[in-house]
C-alpha positions as CSV (number, residue, x, y, z in Angstrom):
1,X,79.6,-43.3,-69.9
2,X,79.3,-42.6,-66.1
3,X,82.0,-41.5,-64.0
4,X,79.8,-42.5,-60.4
5,X,81.6,-45.0,-58.5
6,X,80.4,-49.0,-60.2
7,X,79.2,-51.2,-57.5
8,X,79.7,-54.8,-57.3
9,X,75.2,-55.6,-58.2
10,X,76.3,-53.3,-61.1
11,X,79.3,-54.7,-62.2
12,X,77.2,-57.8,-61.9
13,X,74.8,-57.3,-63.6
14,X,76.4,-55.7,-66.2
15,X,79.1,-58.4,-67.1
16,X,75.9,-61.4,-66.8
17,X,74.1,-59.1,-69.4
18,X,77.7,-59.5,-72.2
19,X,76.5,-63.2,-71.5
20,X,72.9,-62.3,-73.0
21,X,74.0,-61.0,-75.9
22,X,76.6,-64.2,-76.7
23,X,73.4,-67.0,-76.0
24,X,72.5,-68.4,-79.3
25,X,75.9,-68.4,-80.9
26,X,78.2,-69.8,-78.7
27,X,78.3,-72.8,-76.1
28,X,77.4,-71.7,-72.5
29,X,79.8,-73.3,-71.0
30,X,82.4,-71.2,-72.7
31,X,80.8,-67.7,-72.3
32,X,83.6,-67.3,-69.6
33,X,86.6,-67.6,-71.7
34,X,84.5,-64.6,-74.5
35,X,83.4,-62.3,-71.6
36,X,87.2,-63.0,-69.5
37,X,88.7,-61.8,-72.4
38,X,87.2,-58.9,-72.9
39,X,86.8,-57.4,-69.6
40,X,90.4,-58.0,-68.9
41,X,90.7,-55.8,-72.7
42,X,88.3,-53.0,-71.3
43,X,90.6,-53.3,-68.0
44,X,93.7,-53.5,-68.7
45,X,93.1,-50.0,-71.4
46,X,91.0,-47.8,-68.9
47,X,94.0,-48.6,-65.9
48,X,96.6,-48.4,-68.1
49,X,95.9,-44.8,-69.2
50,X,94.8,-44.3,-65.5
51,X,98.7,-44.7,-65.2
52,X,100.0,-42.6,-68.2
53,X,97.6,-40.0,-66.3
54,X,98.8,-40.5,-63.0
55,X,103.1,-40.6,-64.4
56,X,101.9,-36.9,-66.7
57,X,101.0,-35.3,-63.7
58,X,103.6,-36.4,-61.2
59,X,106.1,-36.1,-63.6
60,X,105.7,-33.7,-65.9
61,X,106.1,-36.4,-68.9
62,X,104.8,-36.2,-71.8
63,X,102.4,-38.9,-73.1
64,X,104.7,-40.8,-74.7
65,X,107.0,-40.4,-72.0
66,X,104.7,-42.0,-70.3
67,X,103.2,-44.6,-71.9
68,X,106.7,-46.2,-71.7
69,X,107.2,-45.6,-68.0
70,X,104.4,-48.1,-67.0
71,X,103.7,-51.4,-65.5
72,X,101.7,-52.4,-67.9
73,X,103.1,-52.3,-71.6
74,X,99.6,-51.8,-74.2
75,X,100.6,-51.5,-78.1
76,X,99.0,-49.4,-80.6
77,X,96.8,-52.7,-81.7
78,X,95.8,-53.6,-78.4
79,X,94.1,-49.7,-77.8
80,X,90.7,-50.2,-76.7
81,X,89.7,-46.7,-79.1
82,X,90.8,-48.0,-82.3
83,X,89.3,-51.4,-81.5
84,X,85.8,-50.1,-81.1
85,X,86.4,-48.4,-84.0
86,X,86.7,-51.0,-86.5
87,X,83.1,-52.7,-88.4
88,X,84.4,-55.4,-89.8
89,X,87.2,-58.3,-88.6
90,X,86.3,-57.0,-85.4
91,X,87.1,-60.9,-84.3
92,X,90.7,-61.0,-86.3
93,X,91.2,-57.4,-84.4
94,X,91.0,-58.4,-80.6
95,X,92.5,-61.5,-81.3
96,X,95.2,-58.9,-82.8
97,X,94.8,-57.0,-79.7
98,X,95.0,-60.0,-76.7
99,X,98.7,-61.4,-79.4
100,X,100.1,-58.2,-78.9
101,X,99.4,-58.2,-74.9
102,X,100.7,-61.2,-74.9
103,X,103.7,-59.7,-76.9
104,X,104.2,-57.1,-74.7
105,X,104.6,-58.4,-71.4
106,X,105.5,-61.6,-71.0
107,X,103.9,-62.7,-67.8
108,X,100.4,-63.1,-69.6
109,X,102.3,-65.6,-72.7
110,X,99.8,-68.2,-73.5
111,X,97.1,-66.4,-71.4
112,X,95.1,-63.7,-73.3
113,X,95.0,-65.6,-76.6
114,X,93.7,-69.2,-75.3
115,X,90.1,-68.0,-76.6
116,X,89.7,-67.7,-80.5
117,X,88.1,-64.0,-81.1
118,X,88.1,-64.5,-85.3
119,X,85.3,-67.0,-86.1
120,X,82.9,-65.5,-88.0
121,X,80.6,-68.4,-87.6
122,X,80.8,-68.1,-84.0
123,X,80.6,-64.7,-83.5
124,X,79.8,-61.9,-86.4
125,X,81.4,-58.6,-87.0
126,X,77.8,-57.7,-85.5
127,X,77.4,-59.1,-82.4
128,X,81.1,-58.8,-81.4
129,X,79.7,-54.9,-82.3
130,X,76.7,-55.6,-80.2
131,X,79.3,-56.8,-76.8
132,X,81.8,-53.9,-77.3
133,X,79.3,-51.2,-77.4
134,X,78.5,-53.0,-74.6
135,X,81.8,-53.3,-72.7
136,X,82.0,-49.7,-73.3
137,X,79.7,-48.5,-71.1
138,X,81.1,-48.3,-68.0
139,X,84.8,-47.3,-67.1
140,X,87.2,-49.9,-65.1
141,X,89.6,-47.6,-63.8
142,X,90.7,-47.6,-59.9
143,X,89.5,-44.7,-59.2
144,X,86.2,-45.5,-60.7
145,X,85.4,-48.8,-58.6
146,X,83.8,-49.0,-55.6
147,X,86.7,-51.6,-54.0
148,X,90.0,-52.4,-54.8
149,X,88.6,-55.9,-55.0
150,X,85.8,-55.3,-56.5
151,X,86.9,-57.1,-60.0
152,X,88.0,-59.8,-58.7
153,X,84.8,-60.2,-56.2
154,X,82.6,-60.2,-59.7
155,X,85.1,-62.3,-61.5
156,X,84.6,-64.9,-58.5
157,X,80.5,-64.3,-59.1
158,X,80.8,-64.7,-62.7
159,X,82.8,-68.1,-62.9
160,X,80.0,-69.3,-60.3
161,X,76.9,-68.6,-62.8
162,X,78.9,-70.2,-65.6
163,X,79.3,-73.4,-63.3
164,X,75.5,-72.5,-62.5
165,X,75.3,-72.5,-66.1
166,X,77.2,-74.9,-67.7
167,X,76.0,-77.5,-65.2
168,X,78.4,-80.6,-65.0
169,X,80.9,-78.3,-67.2
170,X,81.2,-76.1,-64.6
171,X,82.6,-78.2,-61.5
172,X,86.1,-78.8,-63.9
173,X,87.0,-74.8,-62.7
174,X,84.9,-73.8,-59.6
175,X,84.4,-74.9,-56.0
176,X,81.9,-74.1,-54.2
177,X,83.1,-70.5,-51.6
178,X,82.4,-72.0,-48.3
179,X,83.9,-75.2,-48.6
180,X,86.7,-73.3,-49.8
181,X,86.4,-71.2,-46.7
182,X,86.1,-74.0,-44.9
183,X,89.7,-75.6,-46.2
184,X,91.4,-72.9,-45.3
185,X,89.4,-71.6,-41.8
186,X,90.8,-75.5,-40.4
187,X,94.5,-75.1,-41.8
188,X,95.0,-71.7,-41.8
189,X,97.4,-70.2,-43.5
190,X,99.6,-67.7,-42.2
191,X,101.6,-64.2,-43.2
192,X,104.7,-64.6,-45.2
193,X,103.7,-68.0,-45.8
194,X,104.6,-69.8,-49.0
195,X,100.5,-71.4,-50.2
196,X,99.9,-73.9,-52.9
197,X,97.6,-75.6,-55.0
198,X,98.3,-78.7,-57.6
199,X,94.9,-78.3,-59.7
200,X,94.1,-75.0,-58.7
201,X,91.2,-74.3,-61.8
202,X,90.8,-70.2,-61.6
203,X,92.8,-70.2,-58.4
204,X,89.6,-69.1,-56.2
205,X,91.3,-71.1,-53.3
206,X,94.9,-69.7,-53.3
207,X,92.3,-65.9,-53.1
208,X,90.9,-67.5,-50.7
209,X,94.0,-67.7,-48.9
210,X,95.5,-64.8,-48.9
211,X,92.2,-63.0,-48.2
212,X,92.5,-64.8,-44.6
213,X,96.1,-63.4,-44.1
214,X,94.8,-60.3,-44.8
215,X,93.0,-60.8,-41.4
216,X,95.5,-61.8,-40.2
217,X,98.4,-59.0,-38.0
218,X,100.7,-58.5,-40.0
219,X,99.4,-60.0,-42.9
220,X,99.4,-56.9,-45.1
221,X,102.4,-55.0,-46.7
222,X,100.8,-51.4,-47.3
223,X,97.9,-52.3,-49.7
224,X,99.3,-55.6,-50.5
225,X,98.5,-59.0,-48.8
226,X,101.4,-61.3,-47.4
227,X,101.6,-64.2,-49.0
228,X,103.0,-66.1,-52.2
229,X,100.9,-67.5,-54.1
230,X,101.6,-70.7,-56.3
231,X,99.1,-72.6,-58.3
232,X,99.4,-75.4,-61.8
233,X,96.2,-76.3,-63.6
234,X,96.4,-78.6,-66.4
235,X,93.2,-77.5,-68.9
236,X,94.4,-74.7,-70.6
237,X,91.0,-72.6,-71.2
238,X,90.7,-73.1,-67.5
239,X,94.7,-71.6,-66.4
240,X,94.3,-68.6,-68.2
241,X,91.0,-67.8,-66.4
242,X,93.0,-68.8,-63.3
243,X,96.0,-66.0,-64.0
244,X,93.7,-63.6,-65.0
245,X,91.6,-64.2,-62.1
246,X,95.4,-63.6,-60.0
247,X,95.8,-60.0,-62.3
248,X,91.9,-58.8,-61.4
249,X,92.5,-59.7,-57.9
250,X,96.2,-57.5,-58.1
251,X,97.9,-61.0,-57.7
252,X,100.8,-59.7,-59.9
253,X,103.4,-61.6,-59.0
254,X,101.4,-64.8,-58.2
255,X,103.3,-68.3,-59.9
256,X,100.3,-69.9,-62.0
257,X,102.1,-72.3,-64.3
258,X,100.4,-74.7,-66.5
259,X,100.5,-79.0,-67.1
260,X,99.0,-82.1,-65.5
261,X,101.0,-81.9,-61.8
262,X,101.2,-86.1,-61.7
263,X,103.1,-86.0,-63.9
264,X,105.2,-83.2,-64.4
265,X,105.5,-80.9,-61.3
266,X,106.1,-77.1,-62.3
267,X,107.4,-76.1,-59.2
268,X,110.9,-76.8,-58.7
269,X,114.3,-75.5,-57.9
270,X,117.5,-75.0,-59.8
271,X,118.1,-79.0,-58.2
272,X,115.4,-80.2,-59.8
273,X,113.5,-81.3,-56.6
274,X,109.7,-79.9,-55.5
275,X,109.4,-76.7,-54.4
276,X,108.5,-76.8,-50.6
277,X,105.2,-75.1,-49.3
278,X,103.9,-74.0,-45.7
279,X,100.3,-74.5,-47.0
280,X,99.1,-77.0,-49.5
281,X,94.7,-76.7,-50.6
282,X,93.3,-78.4,-53.6
283,X,90.5,-79.9,-55.1
284,X,91.3,-82.9,-57.3
285,X,88.9,-84.1,-59.8
286,X,87.5,-86.2,-58.4
287,X,89.0,-90.4,-59.3
288,X,90.3,-89.8,-61.6
289,X,91.1,-93.0,-64.3
290,X,94.1,-93.2,-66.4
291,X,96.5,-90.7,-64.4
292,X,99.9,-91.5,-65.7
293,X,99.4,-90.4,-68.8
294,X,103.7,-91.7,-70.2
295,X,101.3,-95.0,-69.6
296,X,98.7,-94.2,-71.3
297,X,100.6,-93.0,-73.9
298,X,101.8,-96.7,-74.4
299,X,99.3,-99.0,-73.8
300,X,100.3,-102.1,-75.3
301,X,98.0,-103.8,-78.0
302,X,97.1,-107.7,-79.3
303,X,96.2,-109.9,-81.0
304,X,93.3,-111.9,-79.8
305,X,92.4,-115.6,-80.7
306,X,89.4,-114.2,-82.7
307,X,92.2,-111.9,-84.6
308,X,91.1,-108.4,-83.3
309,X,92.8,-105.9,-81.7
310,X,92.8,-105.9,-77.1
311,X,94.1,-103.0,-75.3
312,X,96.2,-104.3,-72.2
313,X,95.3,-102.2,-69.7
314,X,99.7,-100.9,-67.9
315,X,100.2,-102.4,-64.8
316,X,100.3,-99.3,-62.3
317,X,102.6,-100.8,-59.7
318,X,104.7,-101.3,-62.9
319,X,104.9,-99.0,-65.2
320,X,104.3,-95.6,-62.4
321,X,108.3,-94.2,-61.9
322,X,108.0,-91.1,-60.6
323,X,111.4,-89.4,-60.5
324,X,110.3,-87.0,-57.5
325,X,109.6,-90.7,-55.3
326,X,106.1,-88.6,-54.2
327,X,104.7,-91.8,-53.9
328,X,106.4,-93.4,-51.0
329,X,103.6,-95.2,-49.6
330,X,102.2,-96.5,-52.4
331,X,101.5,-96.7,-55.9
332,X,97.1,-95.9,-56.2
333,X,94.9,-98.0,-58.9
334,X,94.6,-96.9,-62.4
335,X,91.3,-96.2,-61.4
336,X,91.8,-93.4,-58.9
337,X,94.2,-90.7,-58.6
338,X,93.1,-89.7,-55.3
339,X,95.3,-90.6,-53.2
340,X,98.4,-89.5,-56.3
341,X,96.9,-86.2,-55.5
342,X,97.1,-86.3,-51.8
343,X,100.7,-87.9,-51.7
344,X,102.1,-84.9,-54.2
345,X,100.7,-82.9,-51.6
346,X,102.4,-84.7,-48.6
347,X,105.6,-85.2,-50.8
348,X,105.6,-80.3,-50.9
349,X,104.9,-79.9,-47.4
350,X,107.7,-78.3,-45.4
351,X,108.4,-80.2,-41.5
352,X,105.8,-78.2,-40.3
353,X,103.5,-78.1,-43.3
354,X,99.5,-78.4,-44.2
355,X,97.8,-79.4,-46.1
356,X,93.5,-79.5,-46.4
357,X,92.5,-81.7,-49.7
358,X,89.1,-82.0,-50.5
359,X,88.1,-85.9,-51.1
360,X,86.1,-88.4,-52.4
361,X,84.1,-90.9,-49.8
362,X,85.6,-94.0,-50.9
363,X,89.1,-92.4,-50.3
364,X,88.3,-93.2,-46.5
365,X,87.4,-96.9,-47.1
366,X,88.5,-98.5,-50.3
367,X,90.1,-101.7,-50.0
368,X,93.4,-102.6,-52.4
369,X,95.7,-100.4,-52.9
370,X,93.9,-98.1,-51.6
371,X,93.6,-98.8,-48.3
372,X,97.3,-100.1,-47.8
373,X,98.4,-96.2,-48.8
374,X,96.1,-95.0,-46.2
375,X,97.1,-97.7,-43.2
376,X,100.6,-96.5,-44.6
377,X,100.0,-92.8,-43.7
378,X,98.2,-92.8,-39.9
379,X,100.5,-95.1,-39.7
380,X,103.1,-92.8,-40.3
381,X,100.9,-90.3,-38.5
382,X,100.5,-87.9,-41.4
383,X,96.4,-87.6,-41.2
384,X,95.6,-84.5,-38.4
385,X,91.7,-84.4,-39.0
386,X,88.8,-85.7,-41.5
387,X,85.5,-83.6,-42.5
388,X,82.4,-85.4,-43.5
389,X,80.6,-82.9,-45.9
390,X,76.9,-82.7,-47.3
391,X,76.1,-84.7,-50.6
392,X,75.2,-82.8,-53.0
393,X,77.5,-79.5,-52.6
394,X,79.9,-79.7,-55.5
395,X,78.4,-79.1,-59.7
396,X,80.0,-82.3,-61.4
397,X,78.7,-84.4,-58.9
398,X,76.2,-85.5,-56.3
399,X,78.1,-87.5,-54.4
400,X,79.4,-86.6,-50.8
401,X,83.2,-86.2,-50.0
402,X,85.2,-85.6,-46.9
403,X,88.2,-83.1,-46.0
404,X,91.7,-84.9,-45.0
405,X,93.5,-82.2,-42.9
406,X,97.2,-83.0,-43.4
407,X,99.7,-82.1,-40.5
408,X,103.5,-83.0,-40.8
409,X,104.1,-81.6,-37.1
410,X,101.2,-82.8,-35.1
411,X,101.5,-81.2,-31.5
412,X,101.5,-84.0,-28.6
413,X,98.6,-83.4,-28.1
414,X,97.9,-84.4,-31.6
415,X,99.7,-87.6,-32.4
416,X,98.3,-91.0,-32.7
417,X,94.9,-89.8,-32.9
418,X,92.2,-88.3,-36.4
419,X,90.0,-85.4,-35.6
420,X,86.8,-87.3,-37.3
421,X,84.2,-84.9,-37.4
422,X,80.7,-85.9,-39.4
423,X,79.1,-82.3,-40.9
424,X,76.6,-84.3,-43.1
425,X,73.8,-82.6,-42.2
426,X,75.7,-79.0,-41.7
427,X,73.7,-77.2,-45.0
428,X,71.6,-75.5,-46.6
429,X,68.8,-77.3,-49.2
430,X,69.5,-75.8,-52.8
431,X,67.4,-76.0,-56.1
432,X,70.3,-77.6,-57.8
433,X,73.0,-78.3,-55.1
434,X,73.0,-77.9,-51.2
435,X,75.5,-75.1,-49.7
436,X,77.6,-74.4,-46.7
437,X,76.7,-71.5,-45.2
438,X,79.2,-69.3,-42.2
439,X,77.7,-70.8,-39.3
440,X,77.9,-74.1,-40.9
441,X,81.5,-73.0,-41.2
442,X,81.3,-72.2,-37.4
443,X,80.0,-74.8,-36.1
444,X,82.7,-77.2,-38.1
445,X,85.8,-74.8,-37.5
446,X,85.2,-74.4,-33.2
447,X,84.7,-77.9,-32.7
448,X,88.2,-78.9,-34.6
449,X,89.3,-76.4,-33.1
450,X,88.2,-77.0,-29.5
451,X,89.1,-80.6,-30.0
452,X,87.2,-82.3,-27.4
453,X,83.9,-84.6,-28.4
454,X,80.3,-83.6,-29.7
455,X,77.6,-86.2,-29.1
456,X,77.0,-87.7,-32.5
457,X,79.6,-84.8,-34.1
458,X,82.6,-85.3,-33.9
459,X,84.8,-87.9,-31.4
460,X,89.0,-88.0,-31.1
461,X,89.9,-91.0,-32.5
462,X,93.3,-93.0,-31.8
463,X,94.9,-95.3,-34.2
464,X,94.6,-97.6,-31.8
465,X,91.0,-97.6,-32.7
466,X,91.4,-96.9,-36.0
467,X,93.9,-100.3,-36.7
468,X,91.2,-102.5,-35.0
469,X,89.2,-101.2,-37.4
470,X,91.5,-102.5,-40.6
471,X,92.5,-98.5,-40.6
472,X,89.2,-98.0,-42.4
473,X,87.8,-94.5,-42.4
474,X,84.5,-94.8,-42.9
475,X,83.1,-92.2,-40.7
476,X,79.7,-93.6,-39.9
477,X,82.7,-96.4,-37.4
478,X,83.4,-94.2,-35.5
479,X,80.5,-91.8,-34.9
480,X,77.5,-93.2,-34.8
481,X,74.3,-90.4,-35.7
482,X,72.1,-92.9,-35.4
483,X,68.5,-91.8,-33.0
484,X,67.9,-94.5,-30.0
485,X,65.4,-96.7,-30.2
486,X,62.3,-96.1,-28.0
487,X,62.5,-98.9,-25.2
488,X,59.5,-101.1,-25.7
489,X,57.3,-101.9,-22.1
490,X,56.6,-105.3,-23.2
491,X,53.7,-106.0,-20.5
492,X,52.3,-102.5,-21.3
493,X,51.6,-103.8,-24.9
494,X,50.5,-107.7,-24.0
495,X,48.2,-105.9,-21.7
496,X,47.3,-103.6,-24.8
497,X,46.6,-106.4,-26.6
498,X,44.3,-108.3,-24.3
499,X,42.3,-105.4,-23.9
500,X,41.8,-105.4,-27.8
501,X,41.2,-108.7,-27.7
502,X,38.5,-108.5,-25.4
503,X,37.1,-105.5,-27.6
504,X,37.1,-107.2,-30.9
505,X,34.7,-110.8,-28.8
506,X,32.3,-108.0,-27.1
507,X,31.9,-107.2,-30.8
508,X,31.6,-110.4,-32.4
509,X,28.9,-111.0,-30.3
510,X,27.4,-107.5,-30.7
511,X,26.8,-108.5,-34.6
512,X,26.4,-112.0,-33.5
513,X,23.0,-110.6,-31.6
514,X,21.8,-108.2,-34.4
515,X,22.0,-111.2,-37.1
516,X,20.0,-113.1,-35.2
517,X,17.0,-110.3,-34.9
518,X,17.6,-109.9,-38.5
519,X,16.4,-113.4,-38.9
520,X,20.1,-113.8,-40.6
């Protein structure tokens, strides 16, 4: 094992090679769970050993006493040295190792055991031996990494690569980095703030928010970034990845909960009231249907005149009863959860808070209940801005999306106005997905912050004009990107036609003479 500092490029290549070992044994969309588990096991062992040695040197403790004094507890069955010596039932040994880590470190409860290694039909002992040998190639001690955030960066790279590899499934847990950076720079989180993502996936939006804060004055206290991170995720496997992602980025105190945010929000105070946050950032699943689980779990079944069972679709206006009062602007329809997520975000914002959320374009113009909710949000003057994004940015859909910026504390200049940007052309073409590059982000953010009209790109639109458009926010209603038609000179065209007719008559006369000379 080399003692040279491990670079990001080497680390990424090493971890990607582990995926190649797994190919053919399990579905590619599951690679991340197994690789991330082994990565964390190796990392926690190396850091534990590093900390034990430091305590022994600093305090003069015996190894046994030093092991009891570490921040992170590693029981005997979770030690790398004993696991890599196993020749049979390796998967079962790994499952015991992860269970031991959870038992001794309560913050990781449910995280390590979300993936099962003990299924020999999927993972043979020979395959797991190969993986363990592969993971034994490099030390993941802090002293052996080029930077403190190296592992987290490699982790994000793999999340993106697995999103590429797994196609649509990848979109469940990965928002393209350019989109995340754009939203963060639009809502500008500040040091000491509480930042929250109600559909946090693998945690990328929270980590990017922290990165942004680290660059601000007083953004860091010692080696720690001056921010509190909170998130909730419904998918158990993705929640586990999010927890590990936080740990690998050194956000030990990030409060990532599991569960359905719409039905059972987890961040509450002792009075069962929702916790409030300074910044909220999210990319909820686009247009999720059947989103109020209690109603879906008790769907009424009737017998029709032919004696067949027929499910009765629940009327959400009647069955949705939210104890937290989040849907005060209206109850979204059963087929579209988008404005339910948006209203949850508004409900958990502090009175001077801002939110940035990715929603499908349909939220800008769909009528019916959603139209009424949109009108109510605009009349409440909560919408600071709308940024129309390019199409084909996301892994799970080719449709274009938009960023809604919500502000509960608009400046005098912002009141009764909405900043609208058409950024649909700001992208780099990609083979599978388009990409927003740093120069596109800079262009969009600079225009947004300047808050001045830019021809065919941005407008500050008054609420009176939006009202005249029936509260429809379709960007093309406010920003005309069409090129002007060339002015047609009718006289010149008429003269041209007359010249062509004269030429045609001359050609016909010549042709008639030739034919006559030929006796035809």
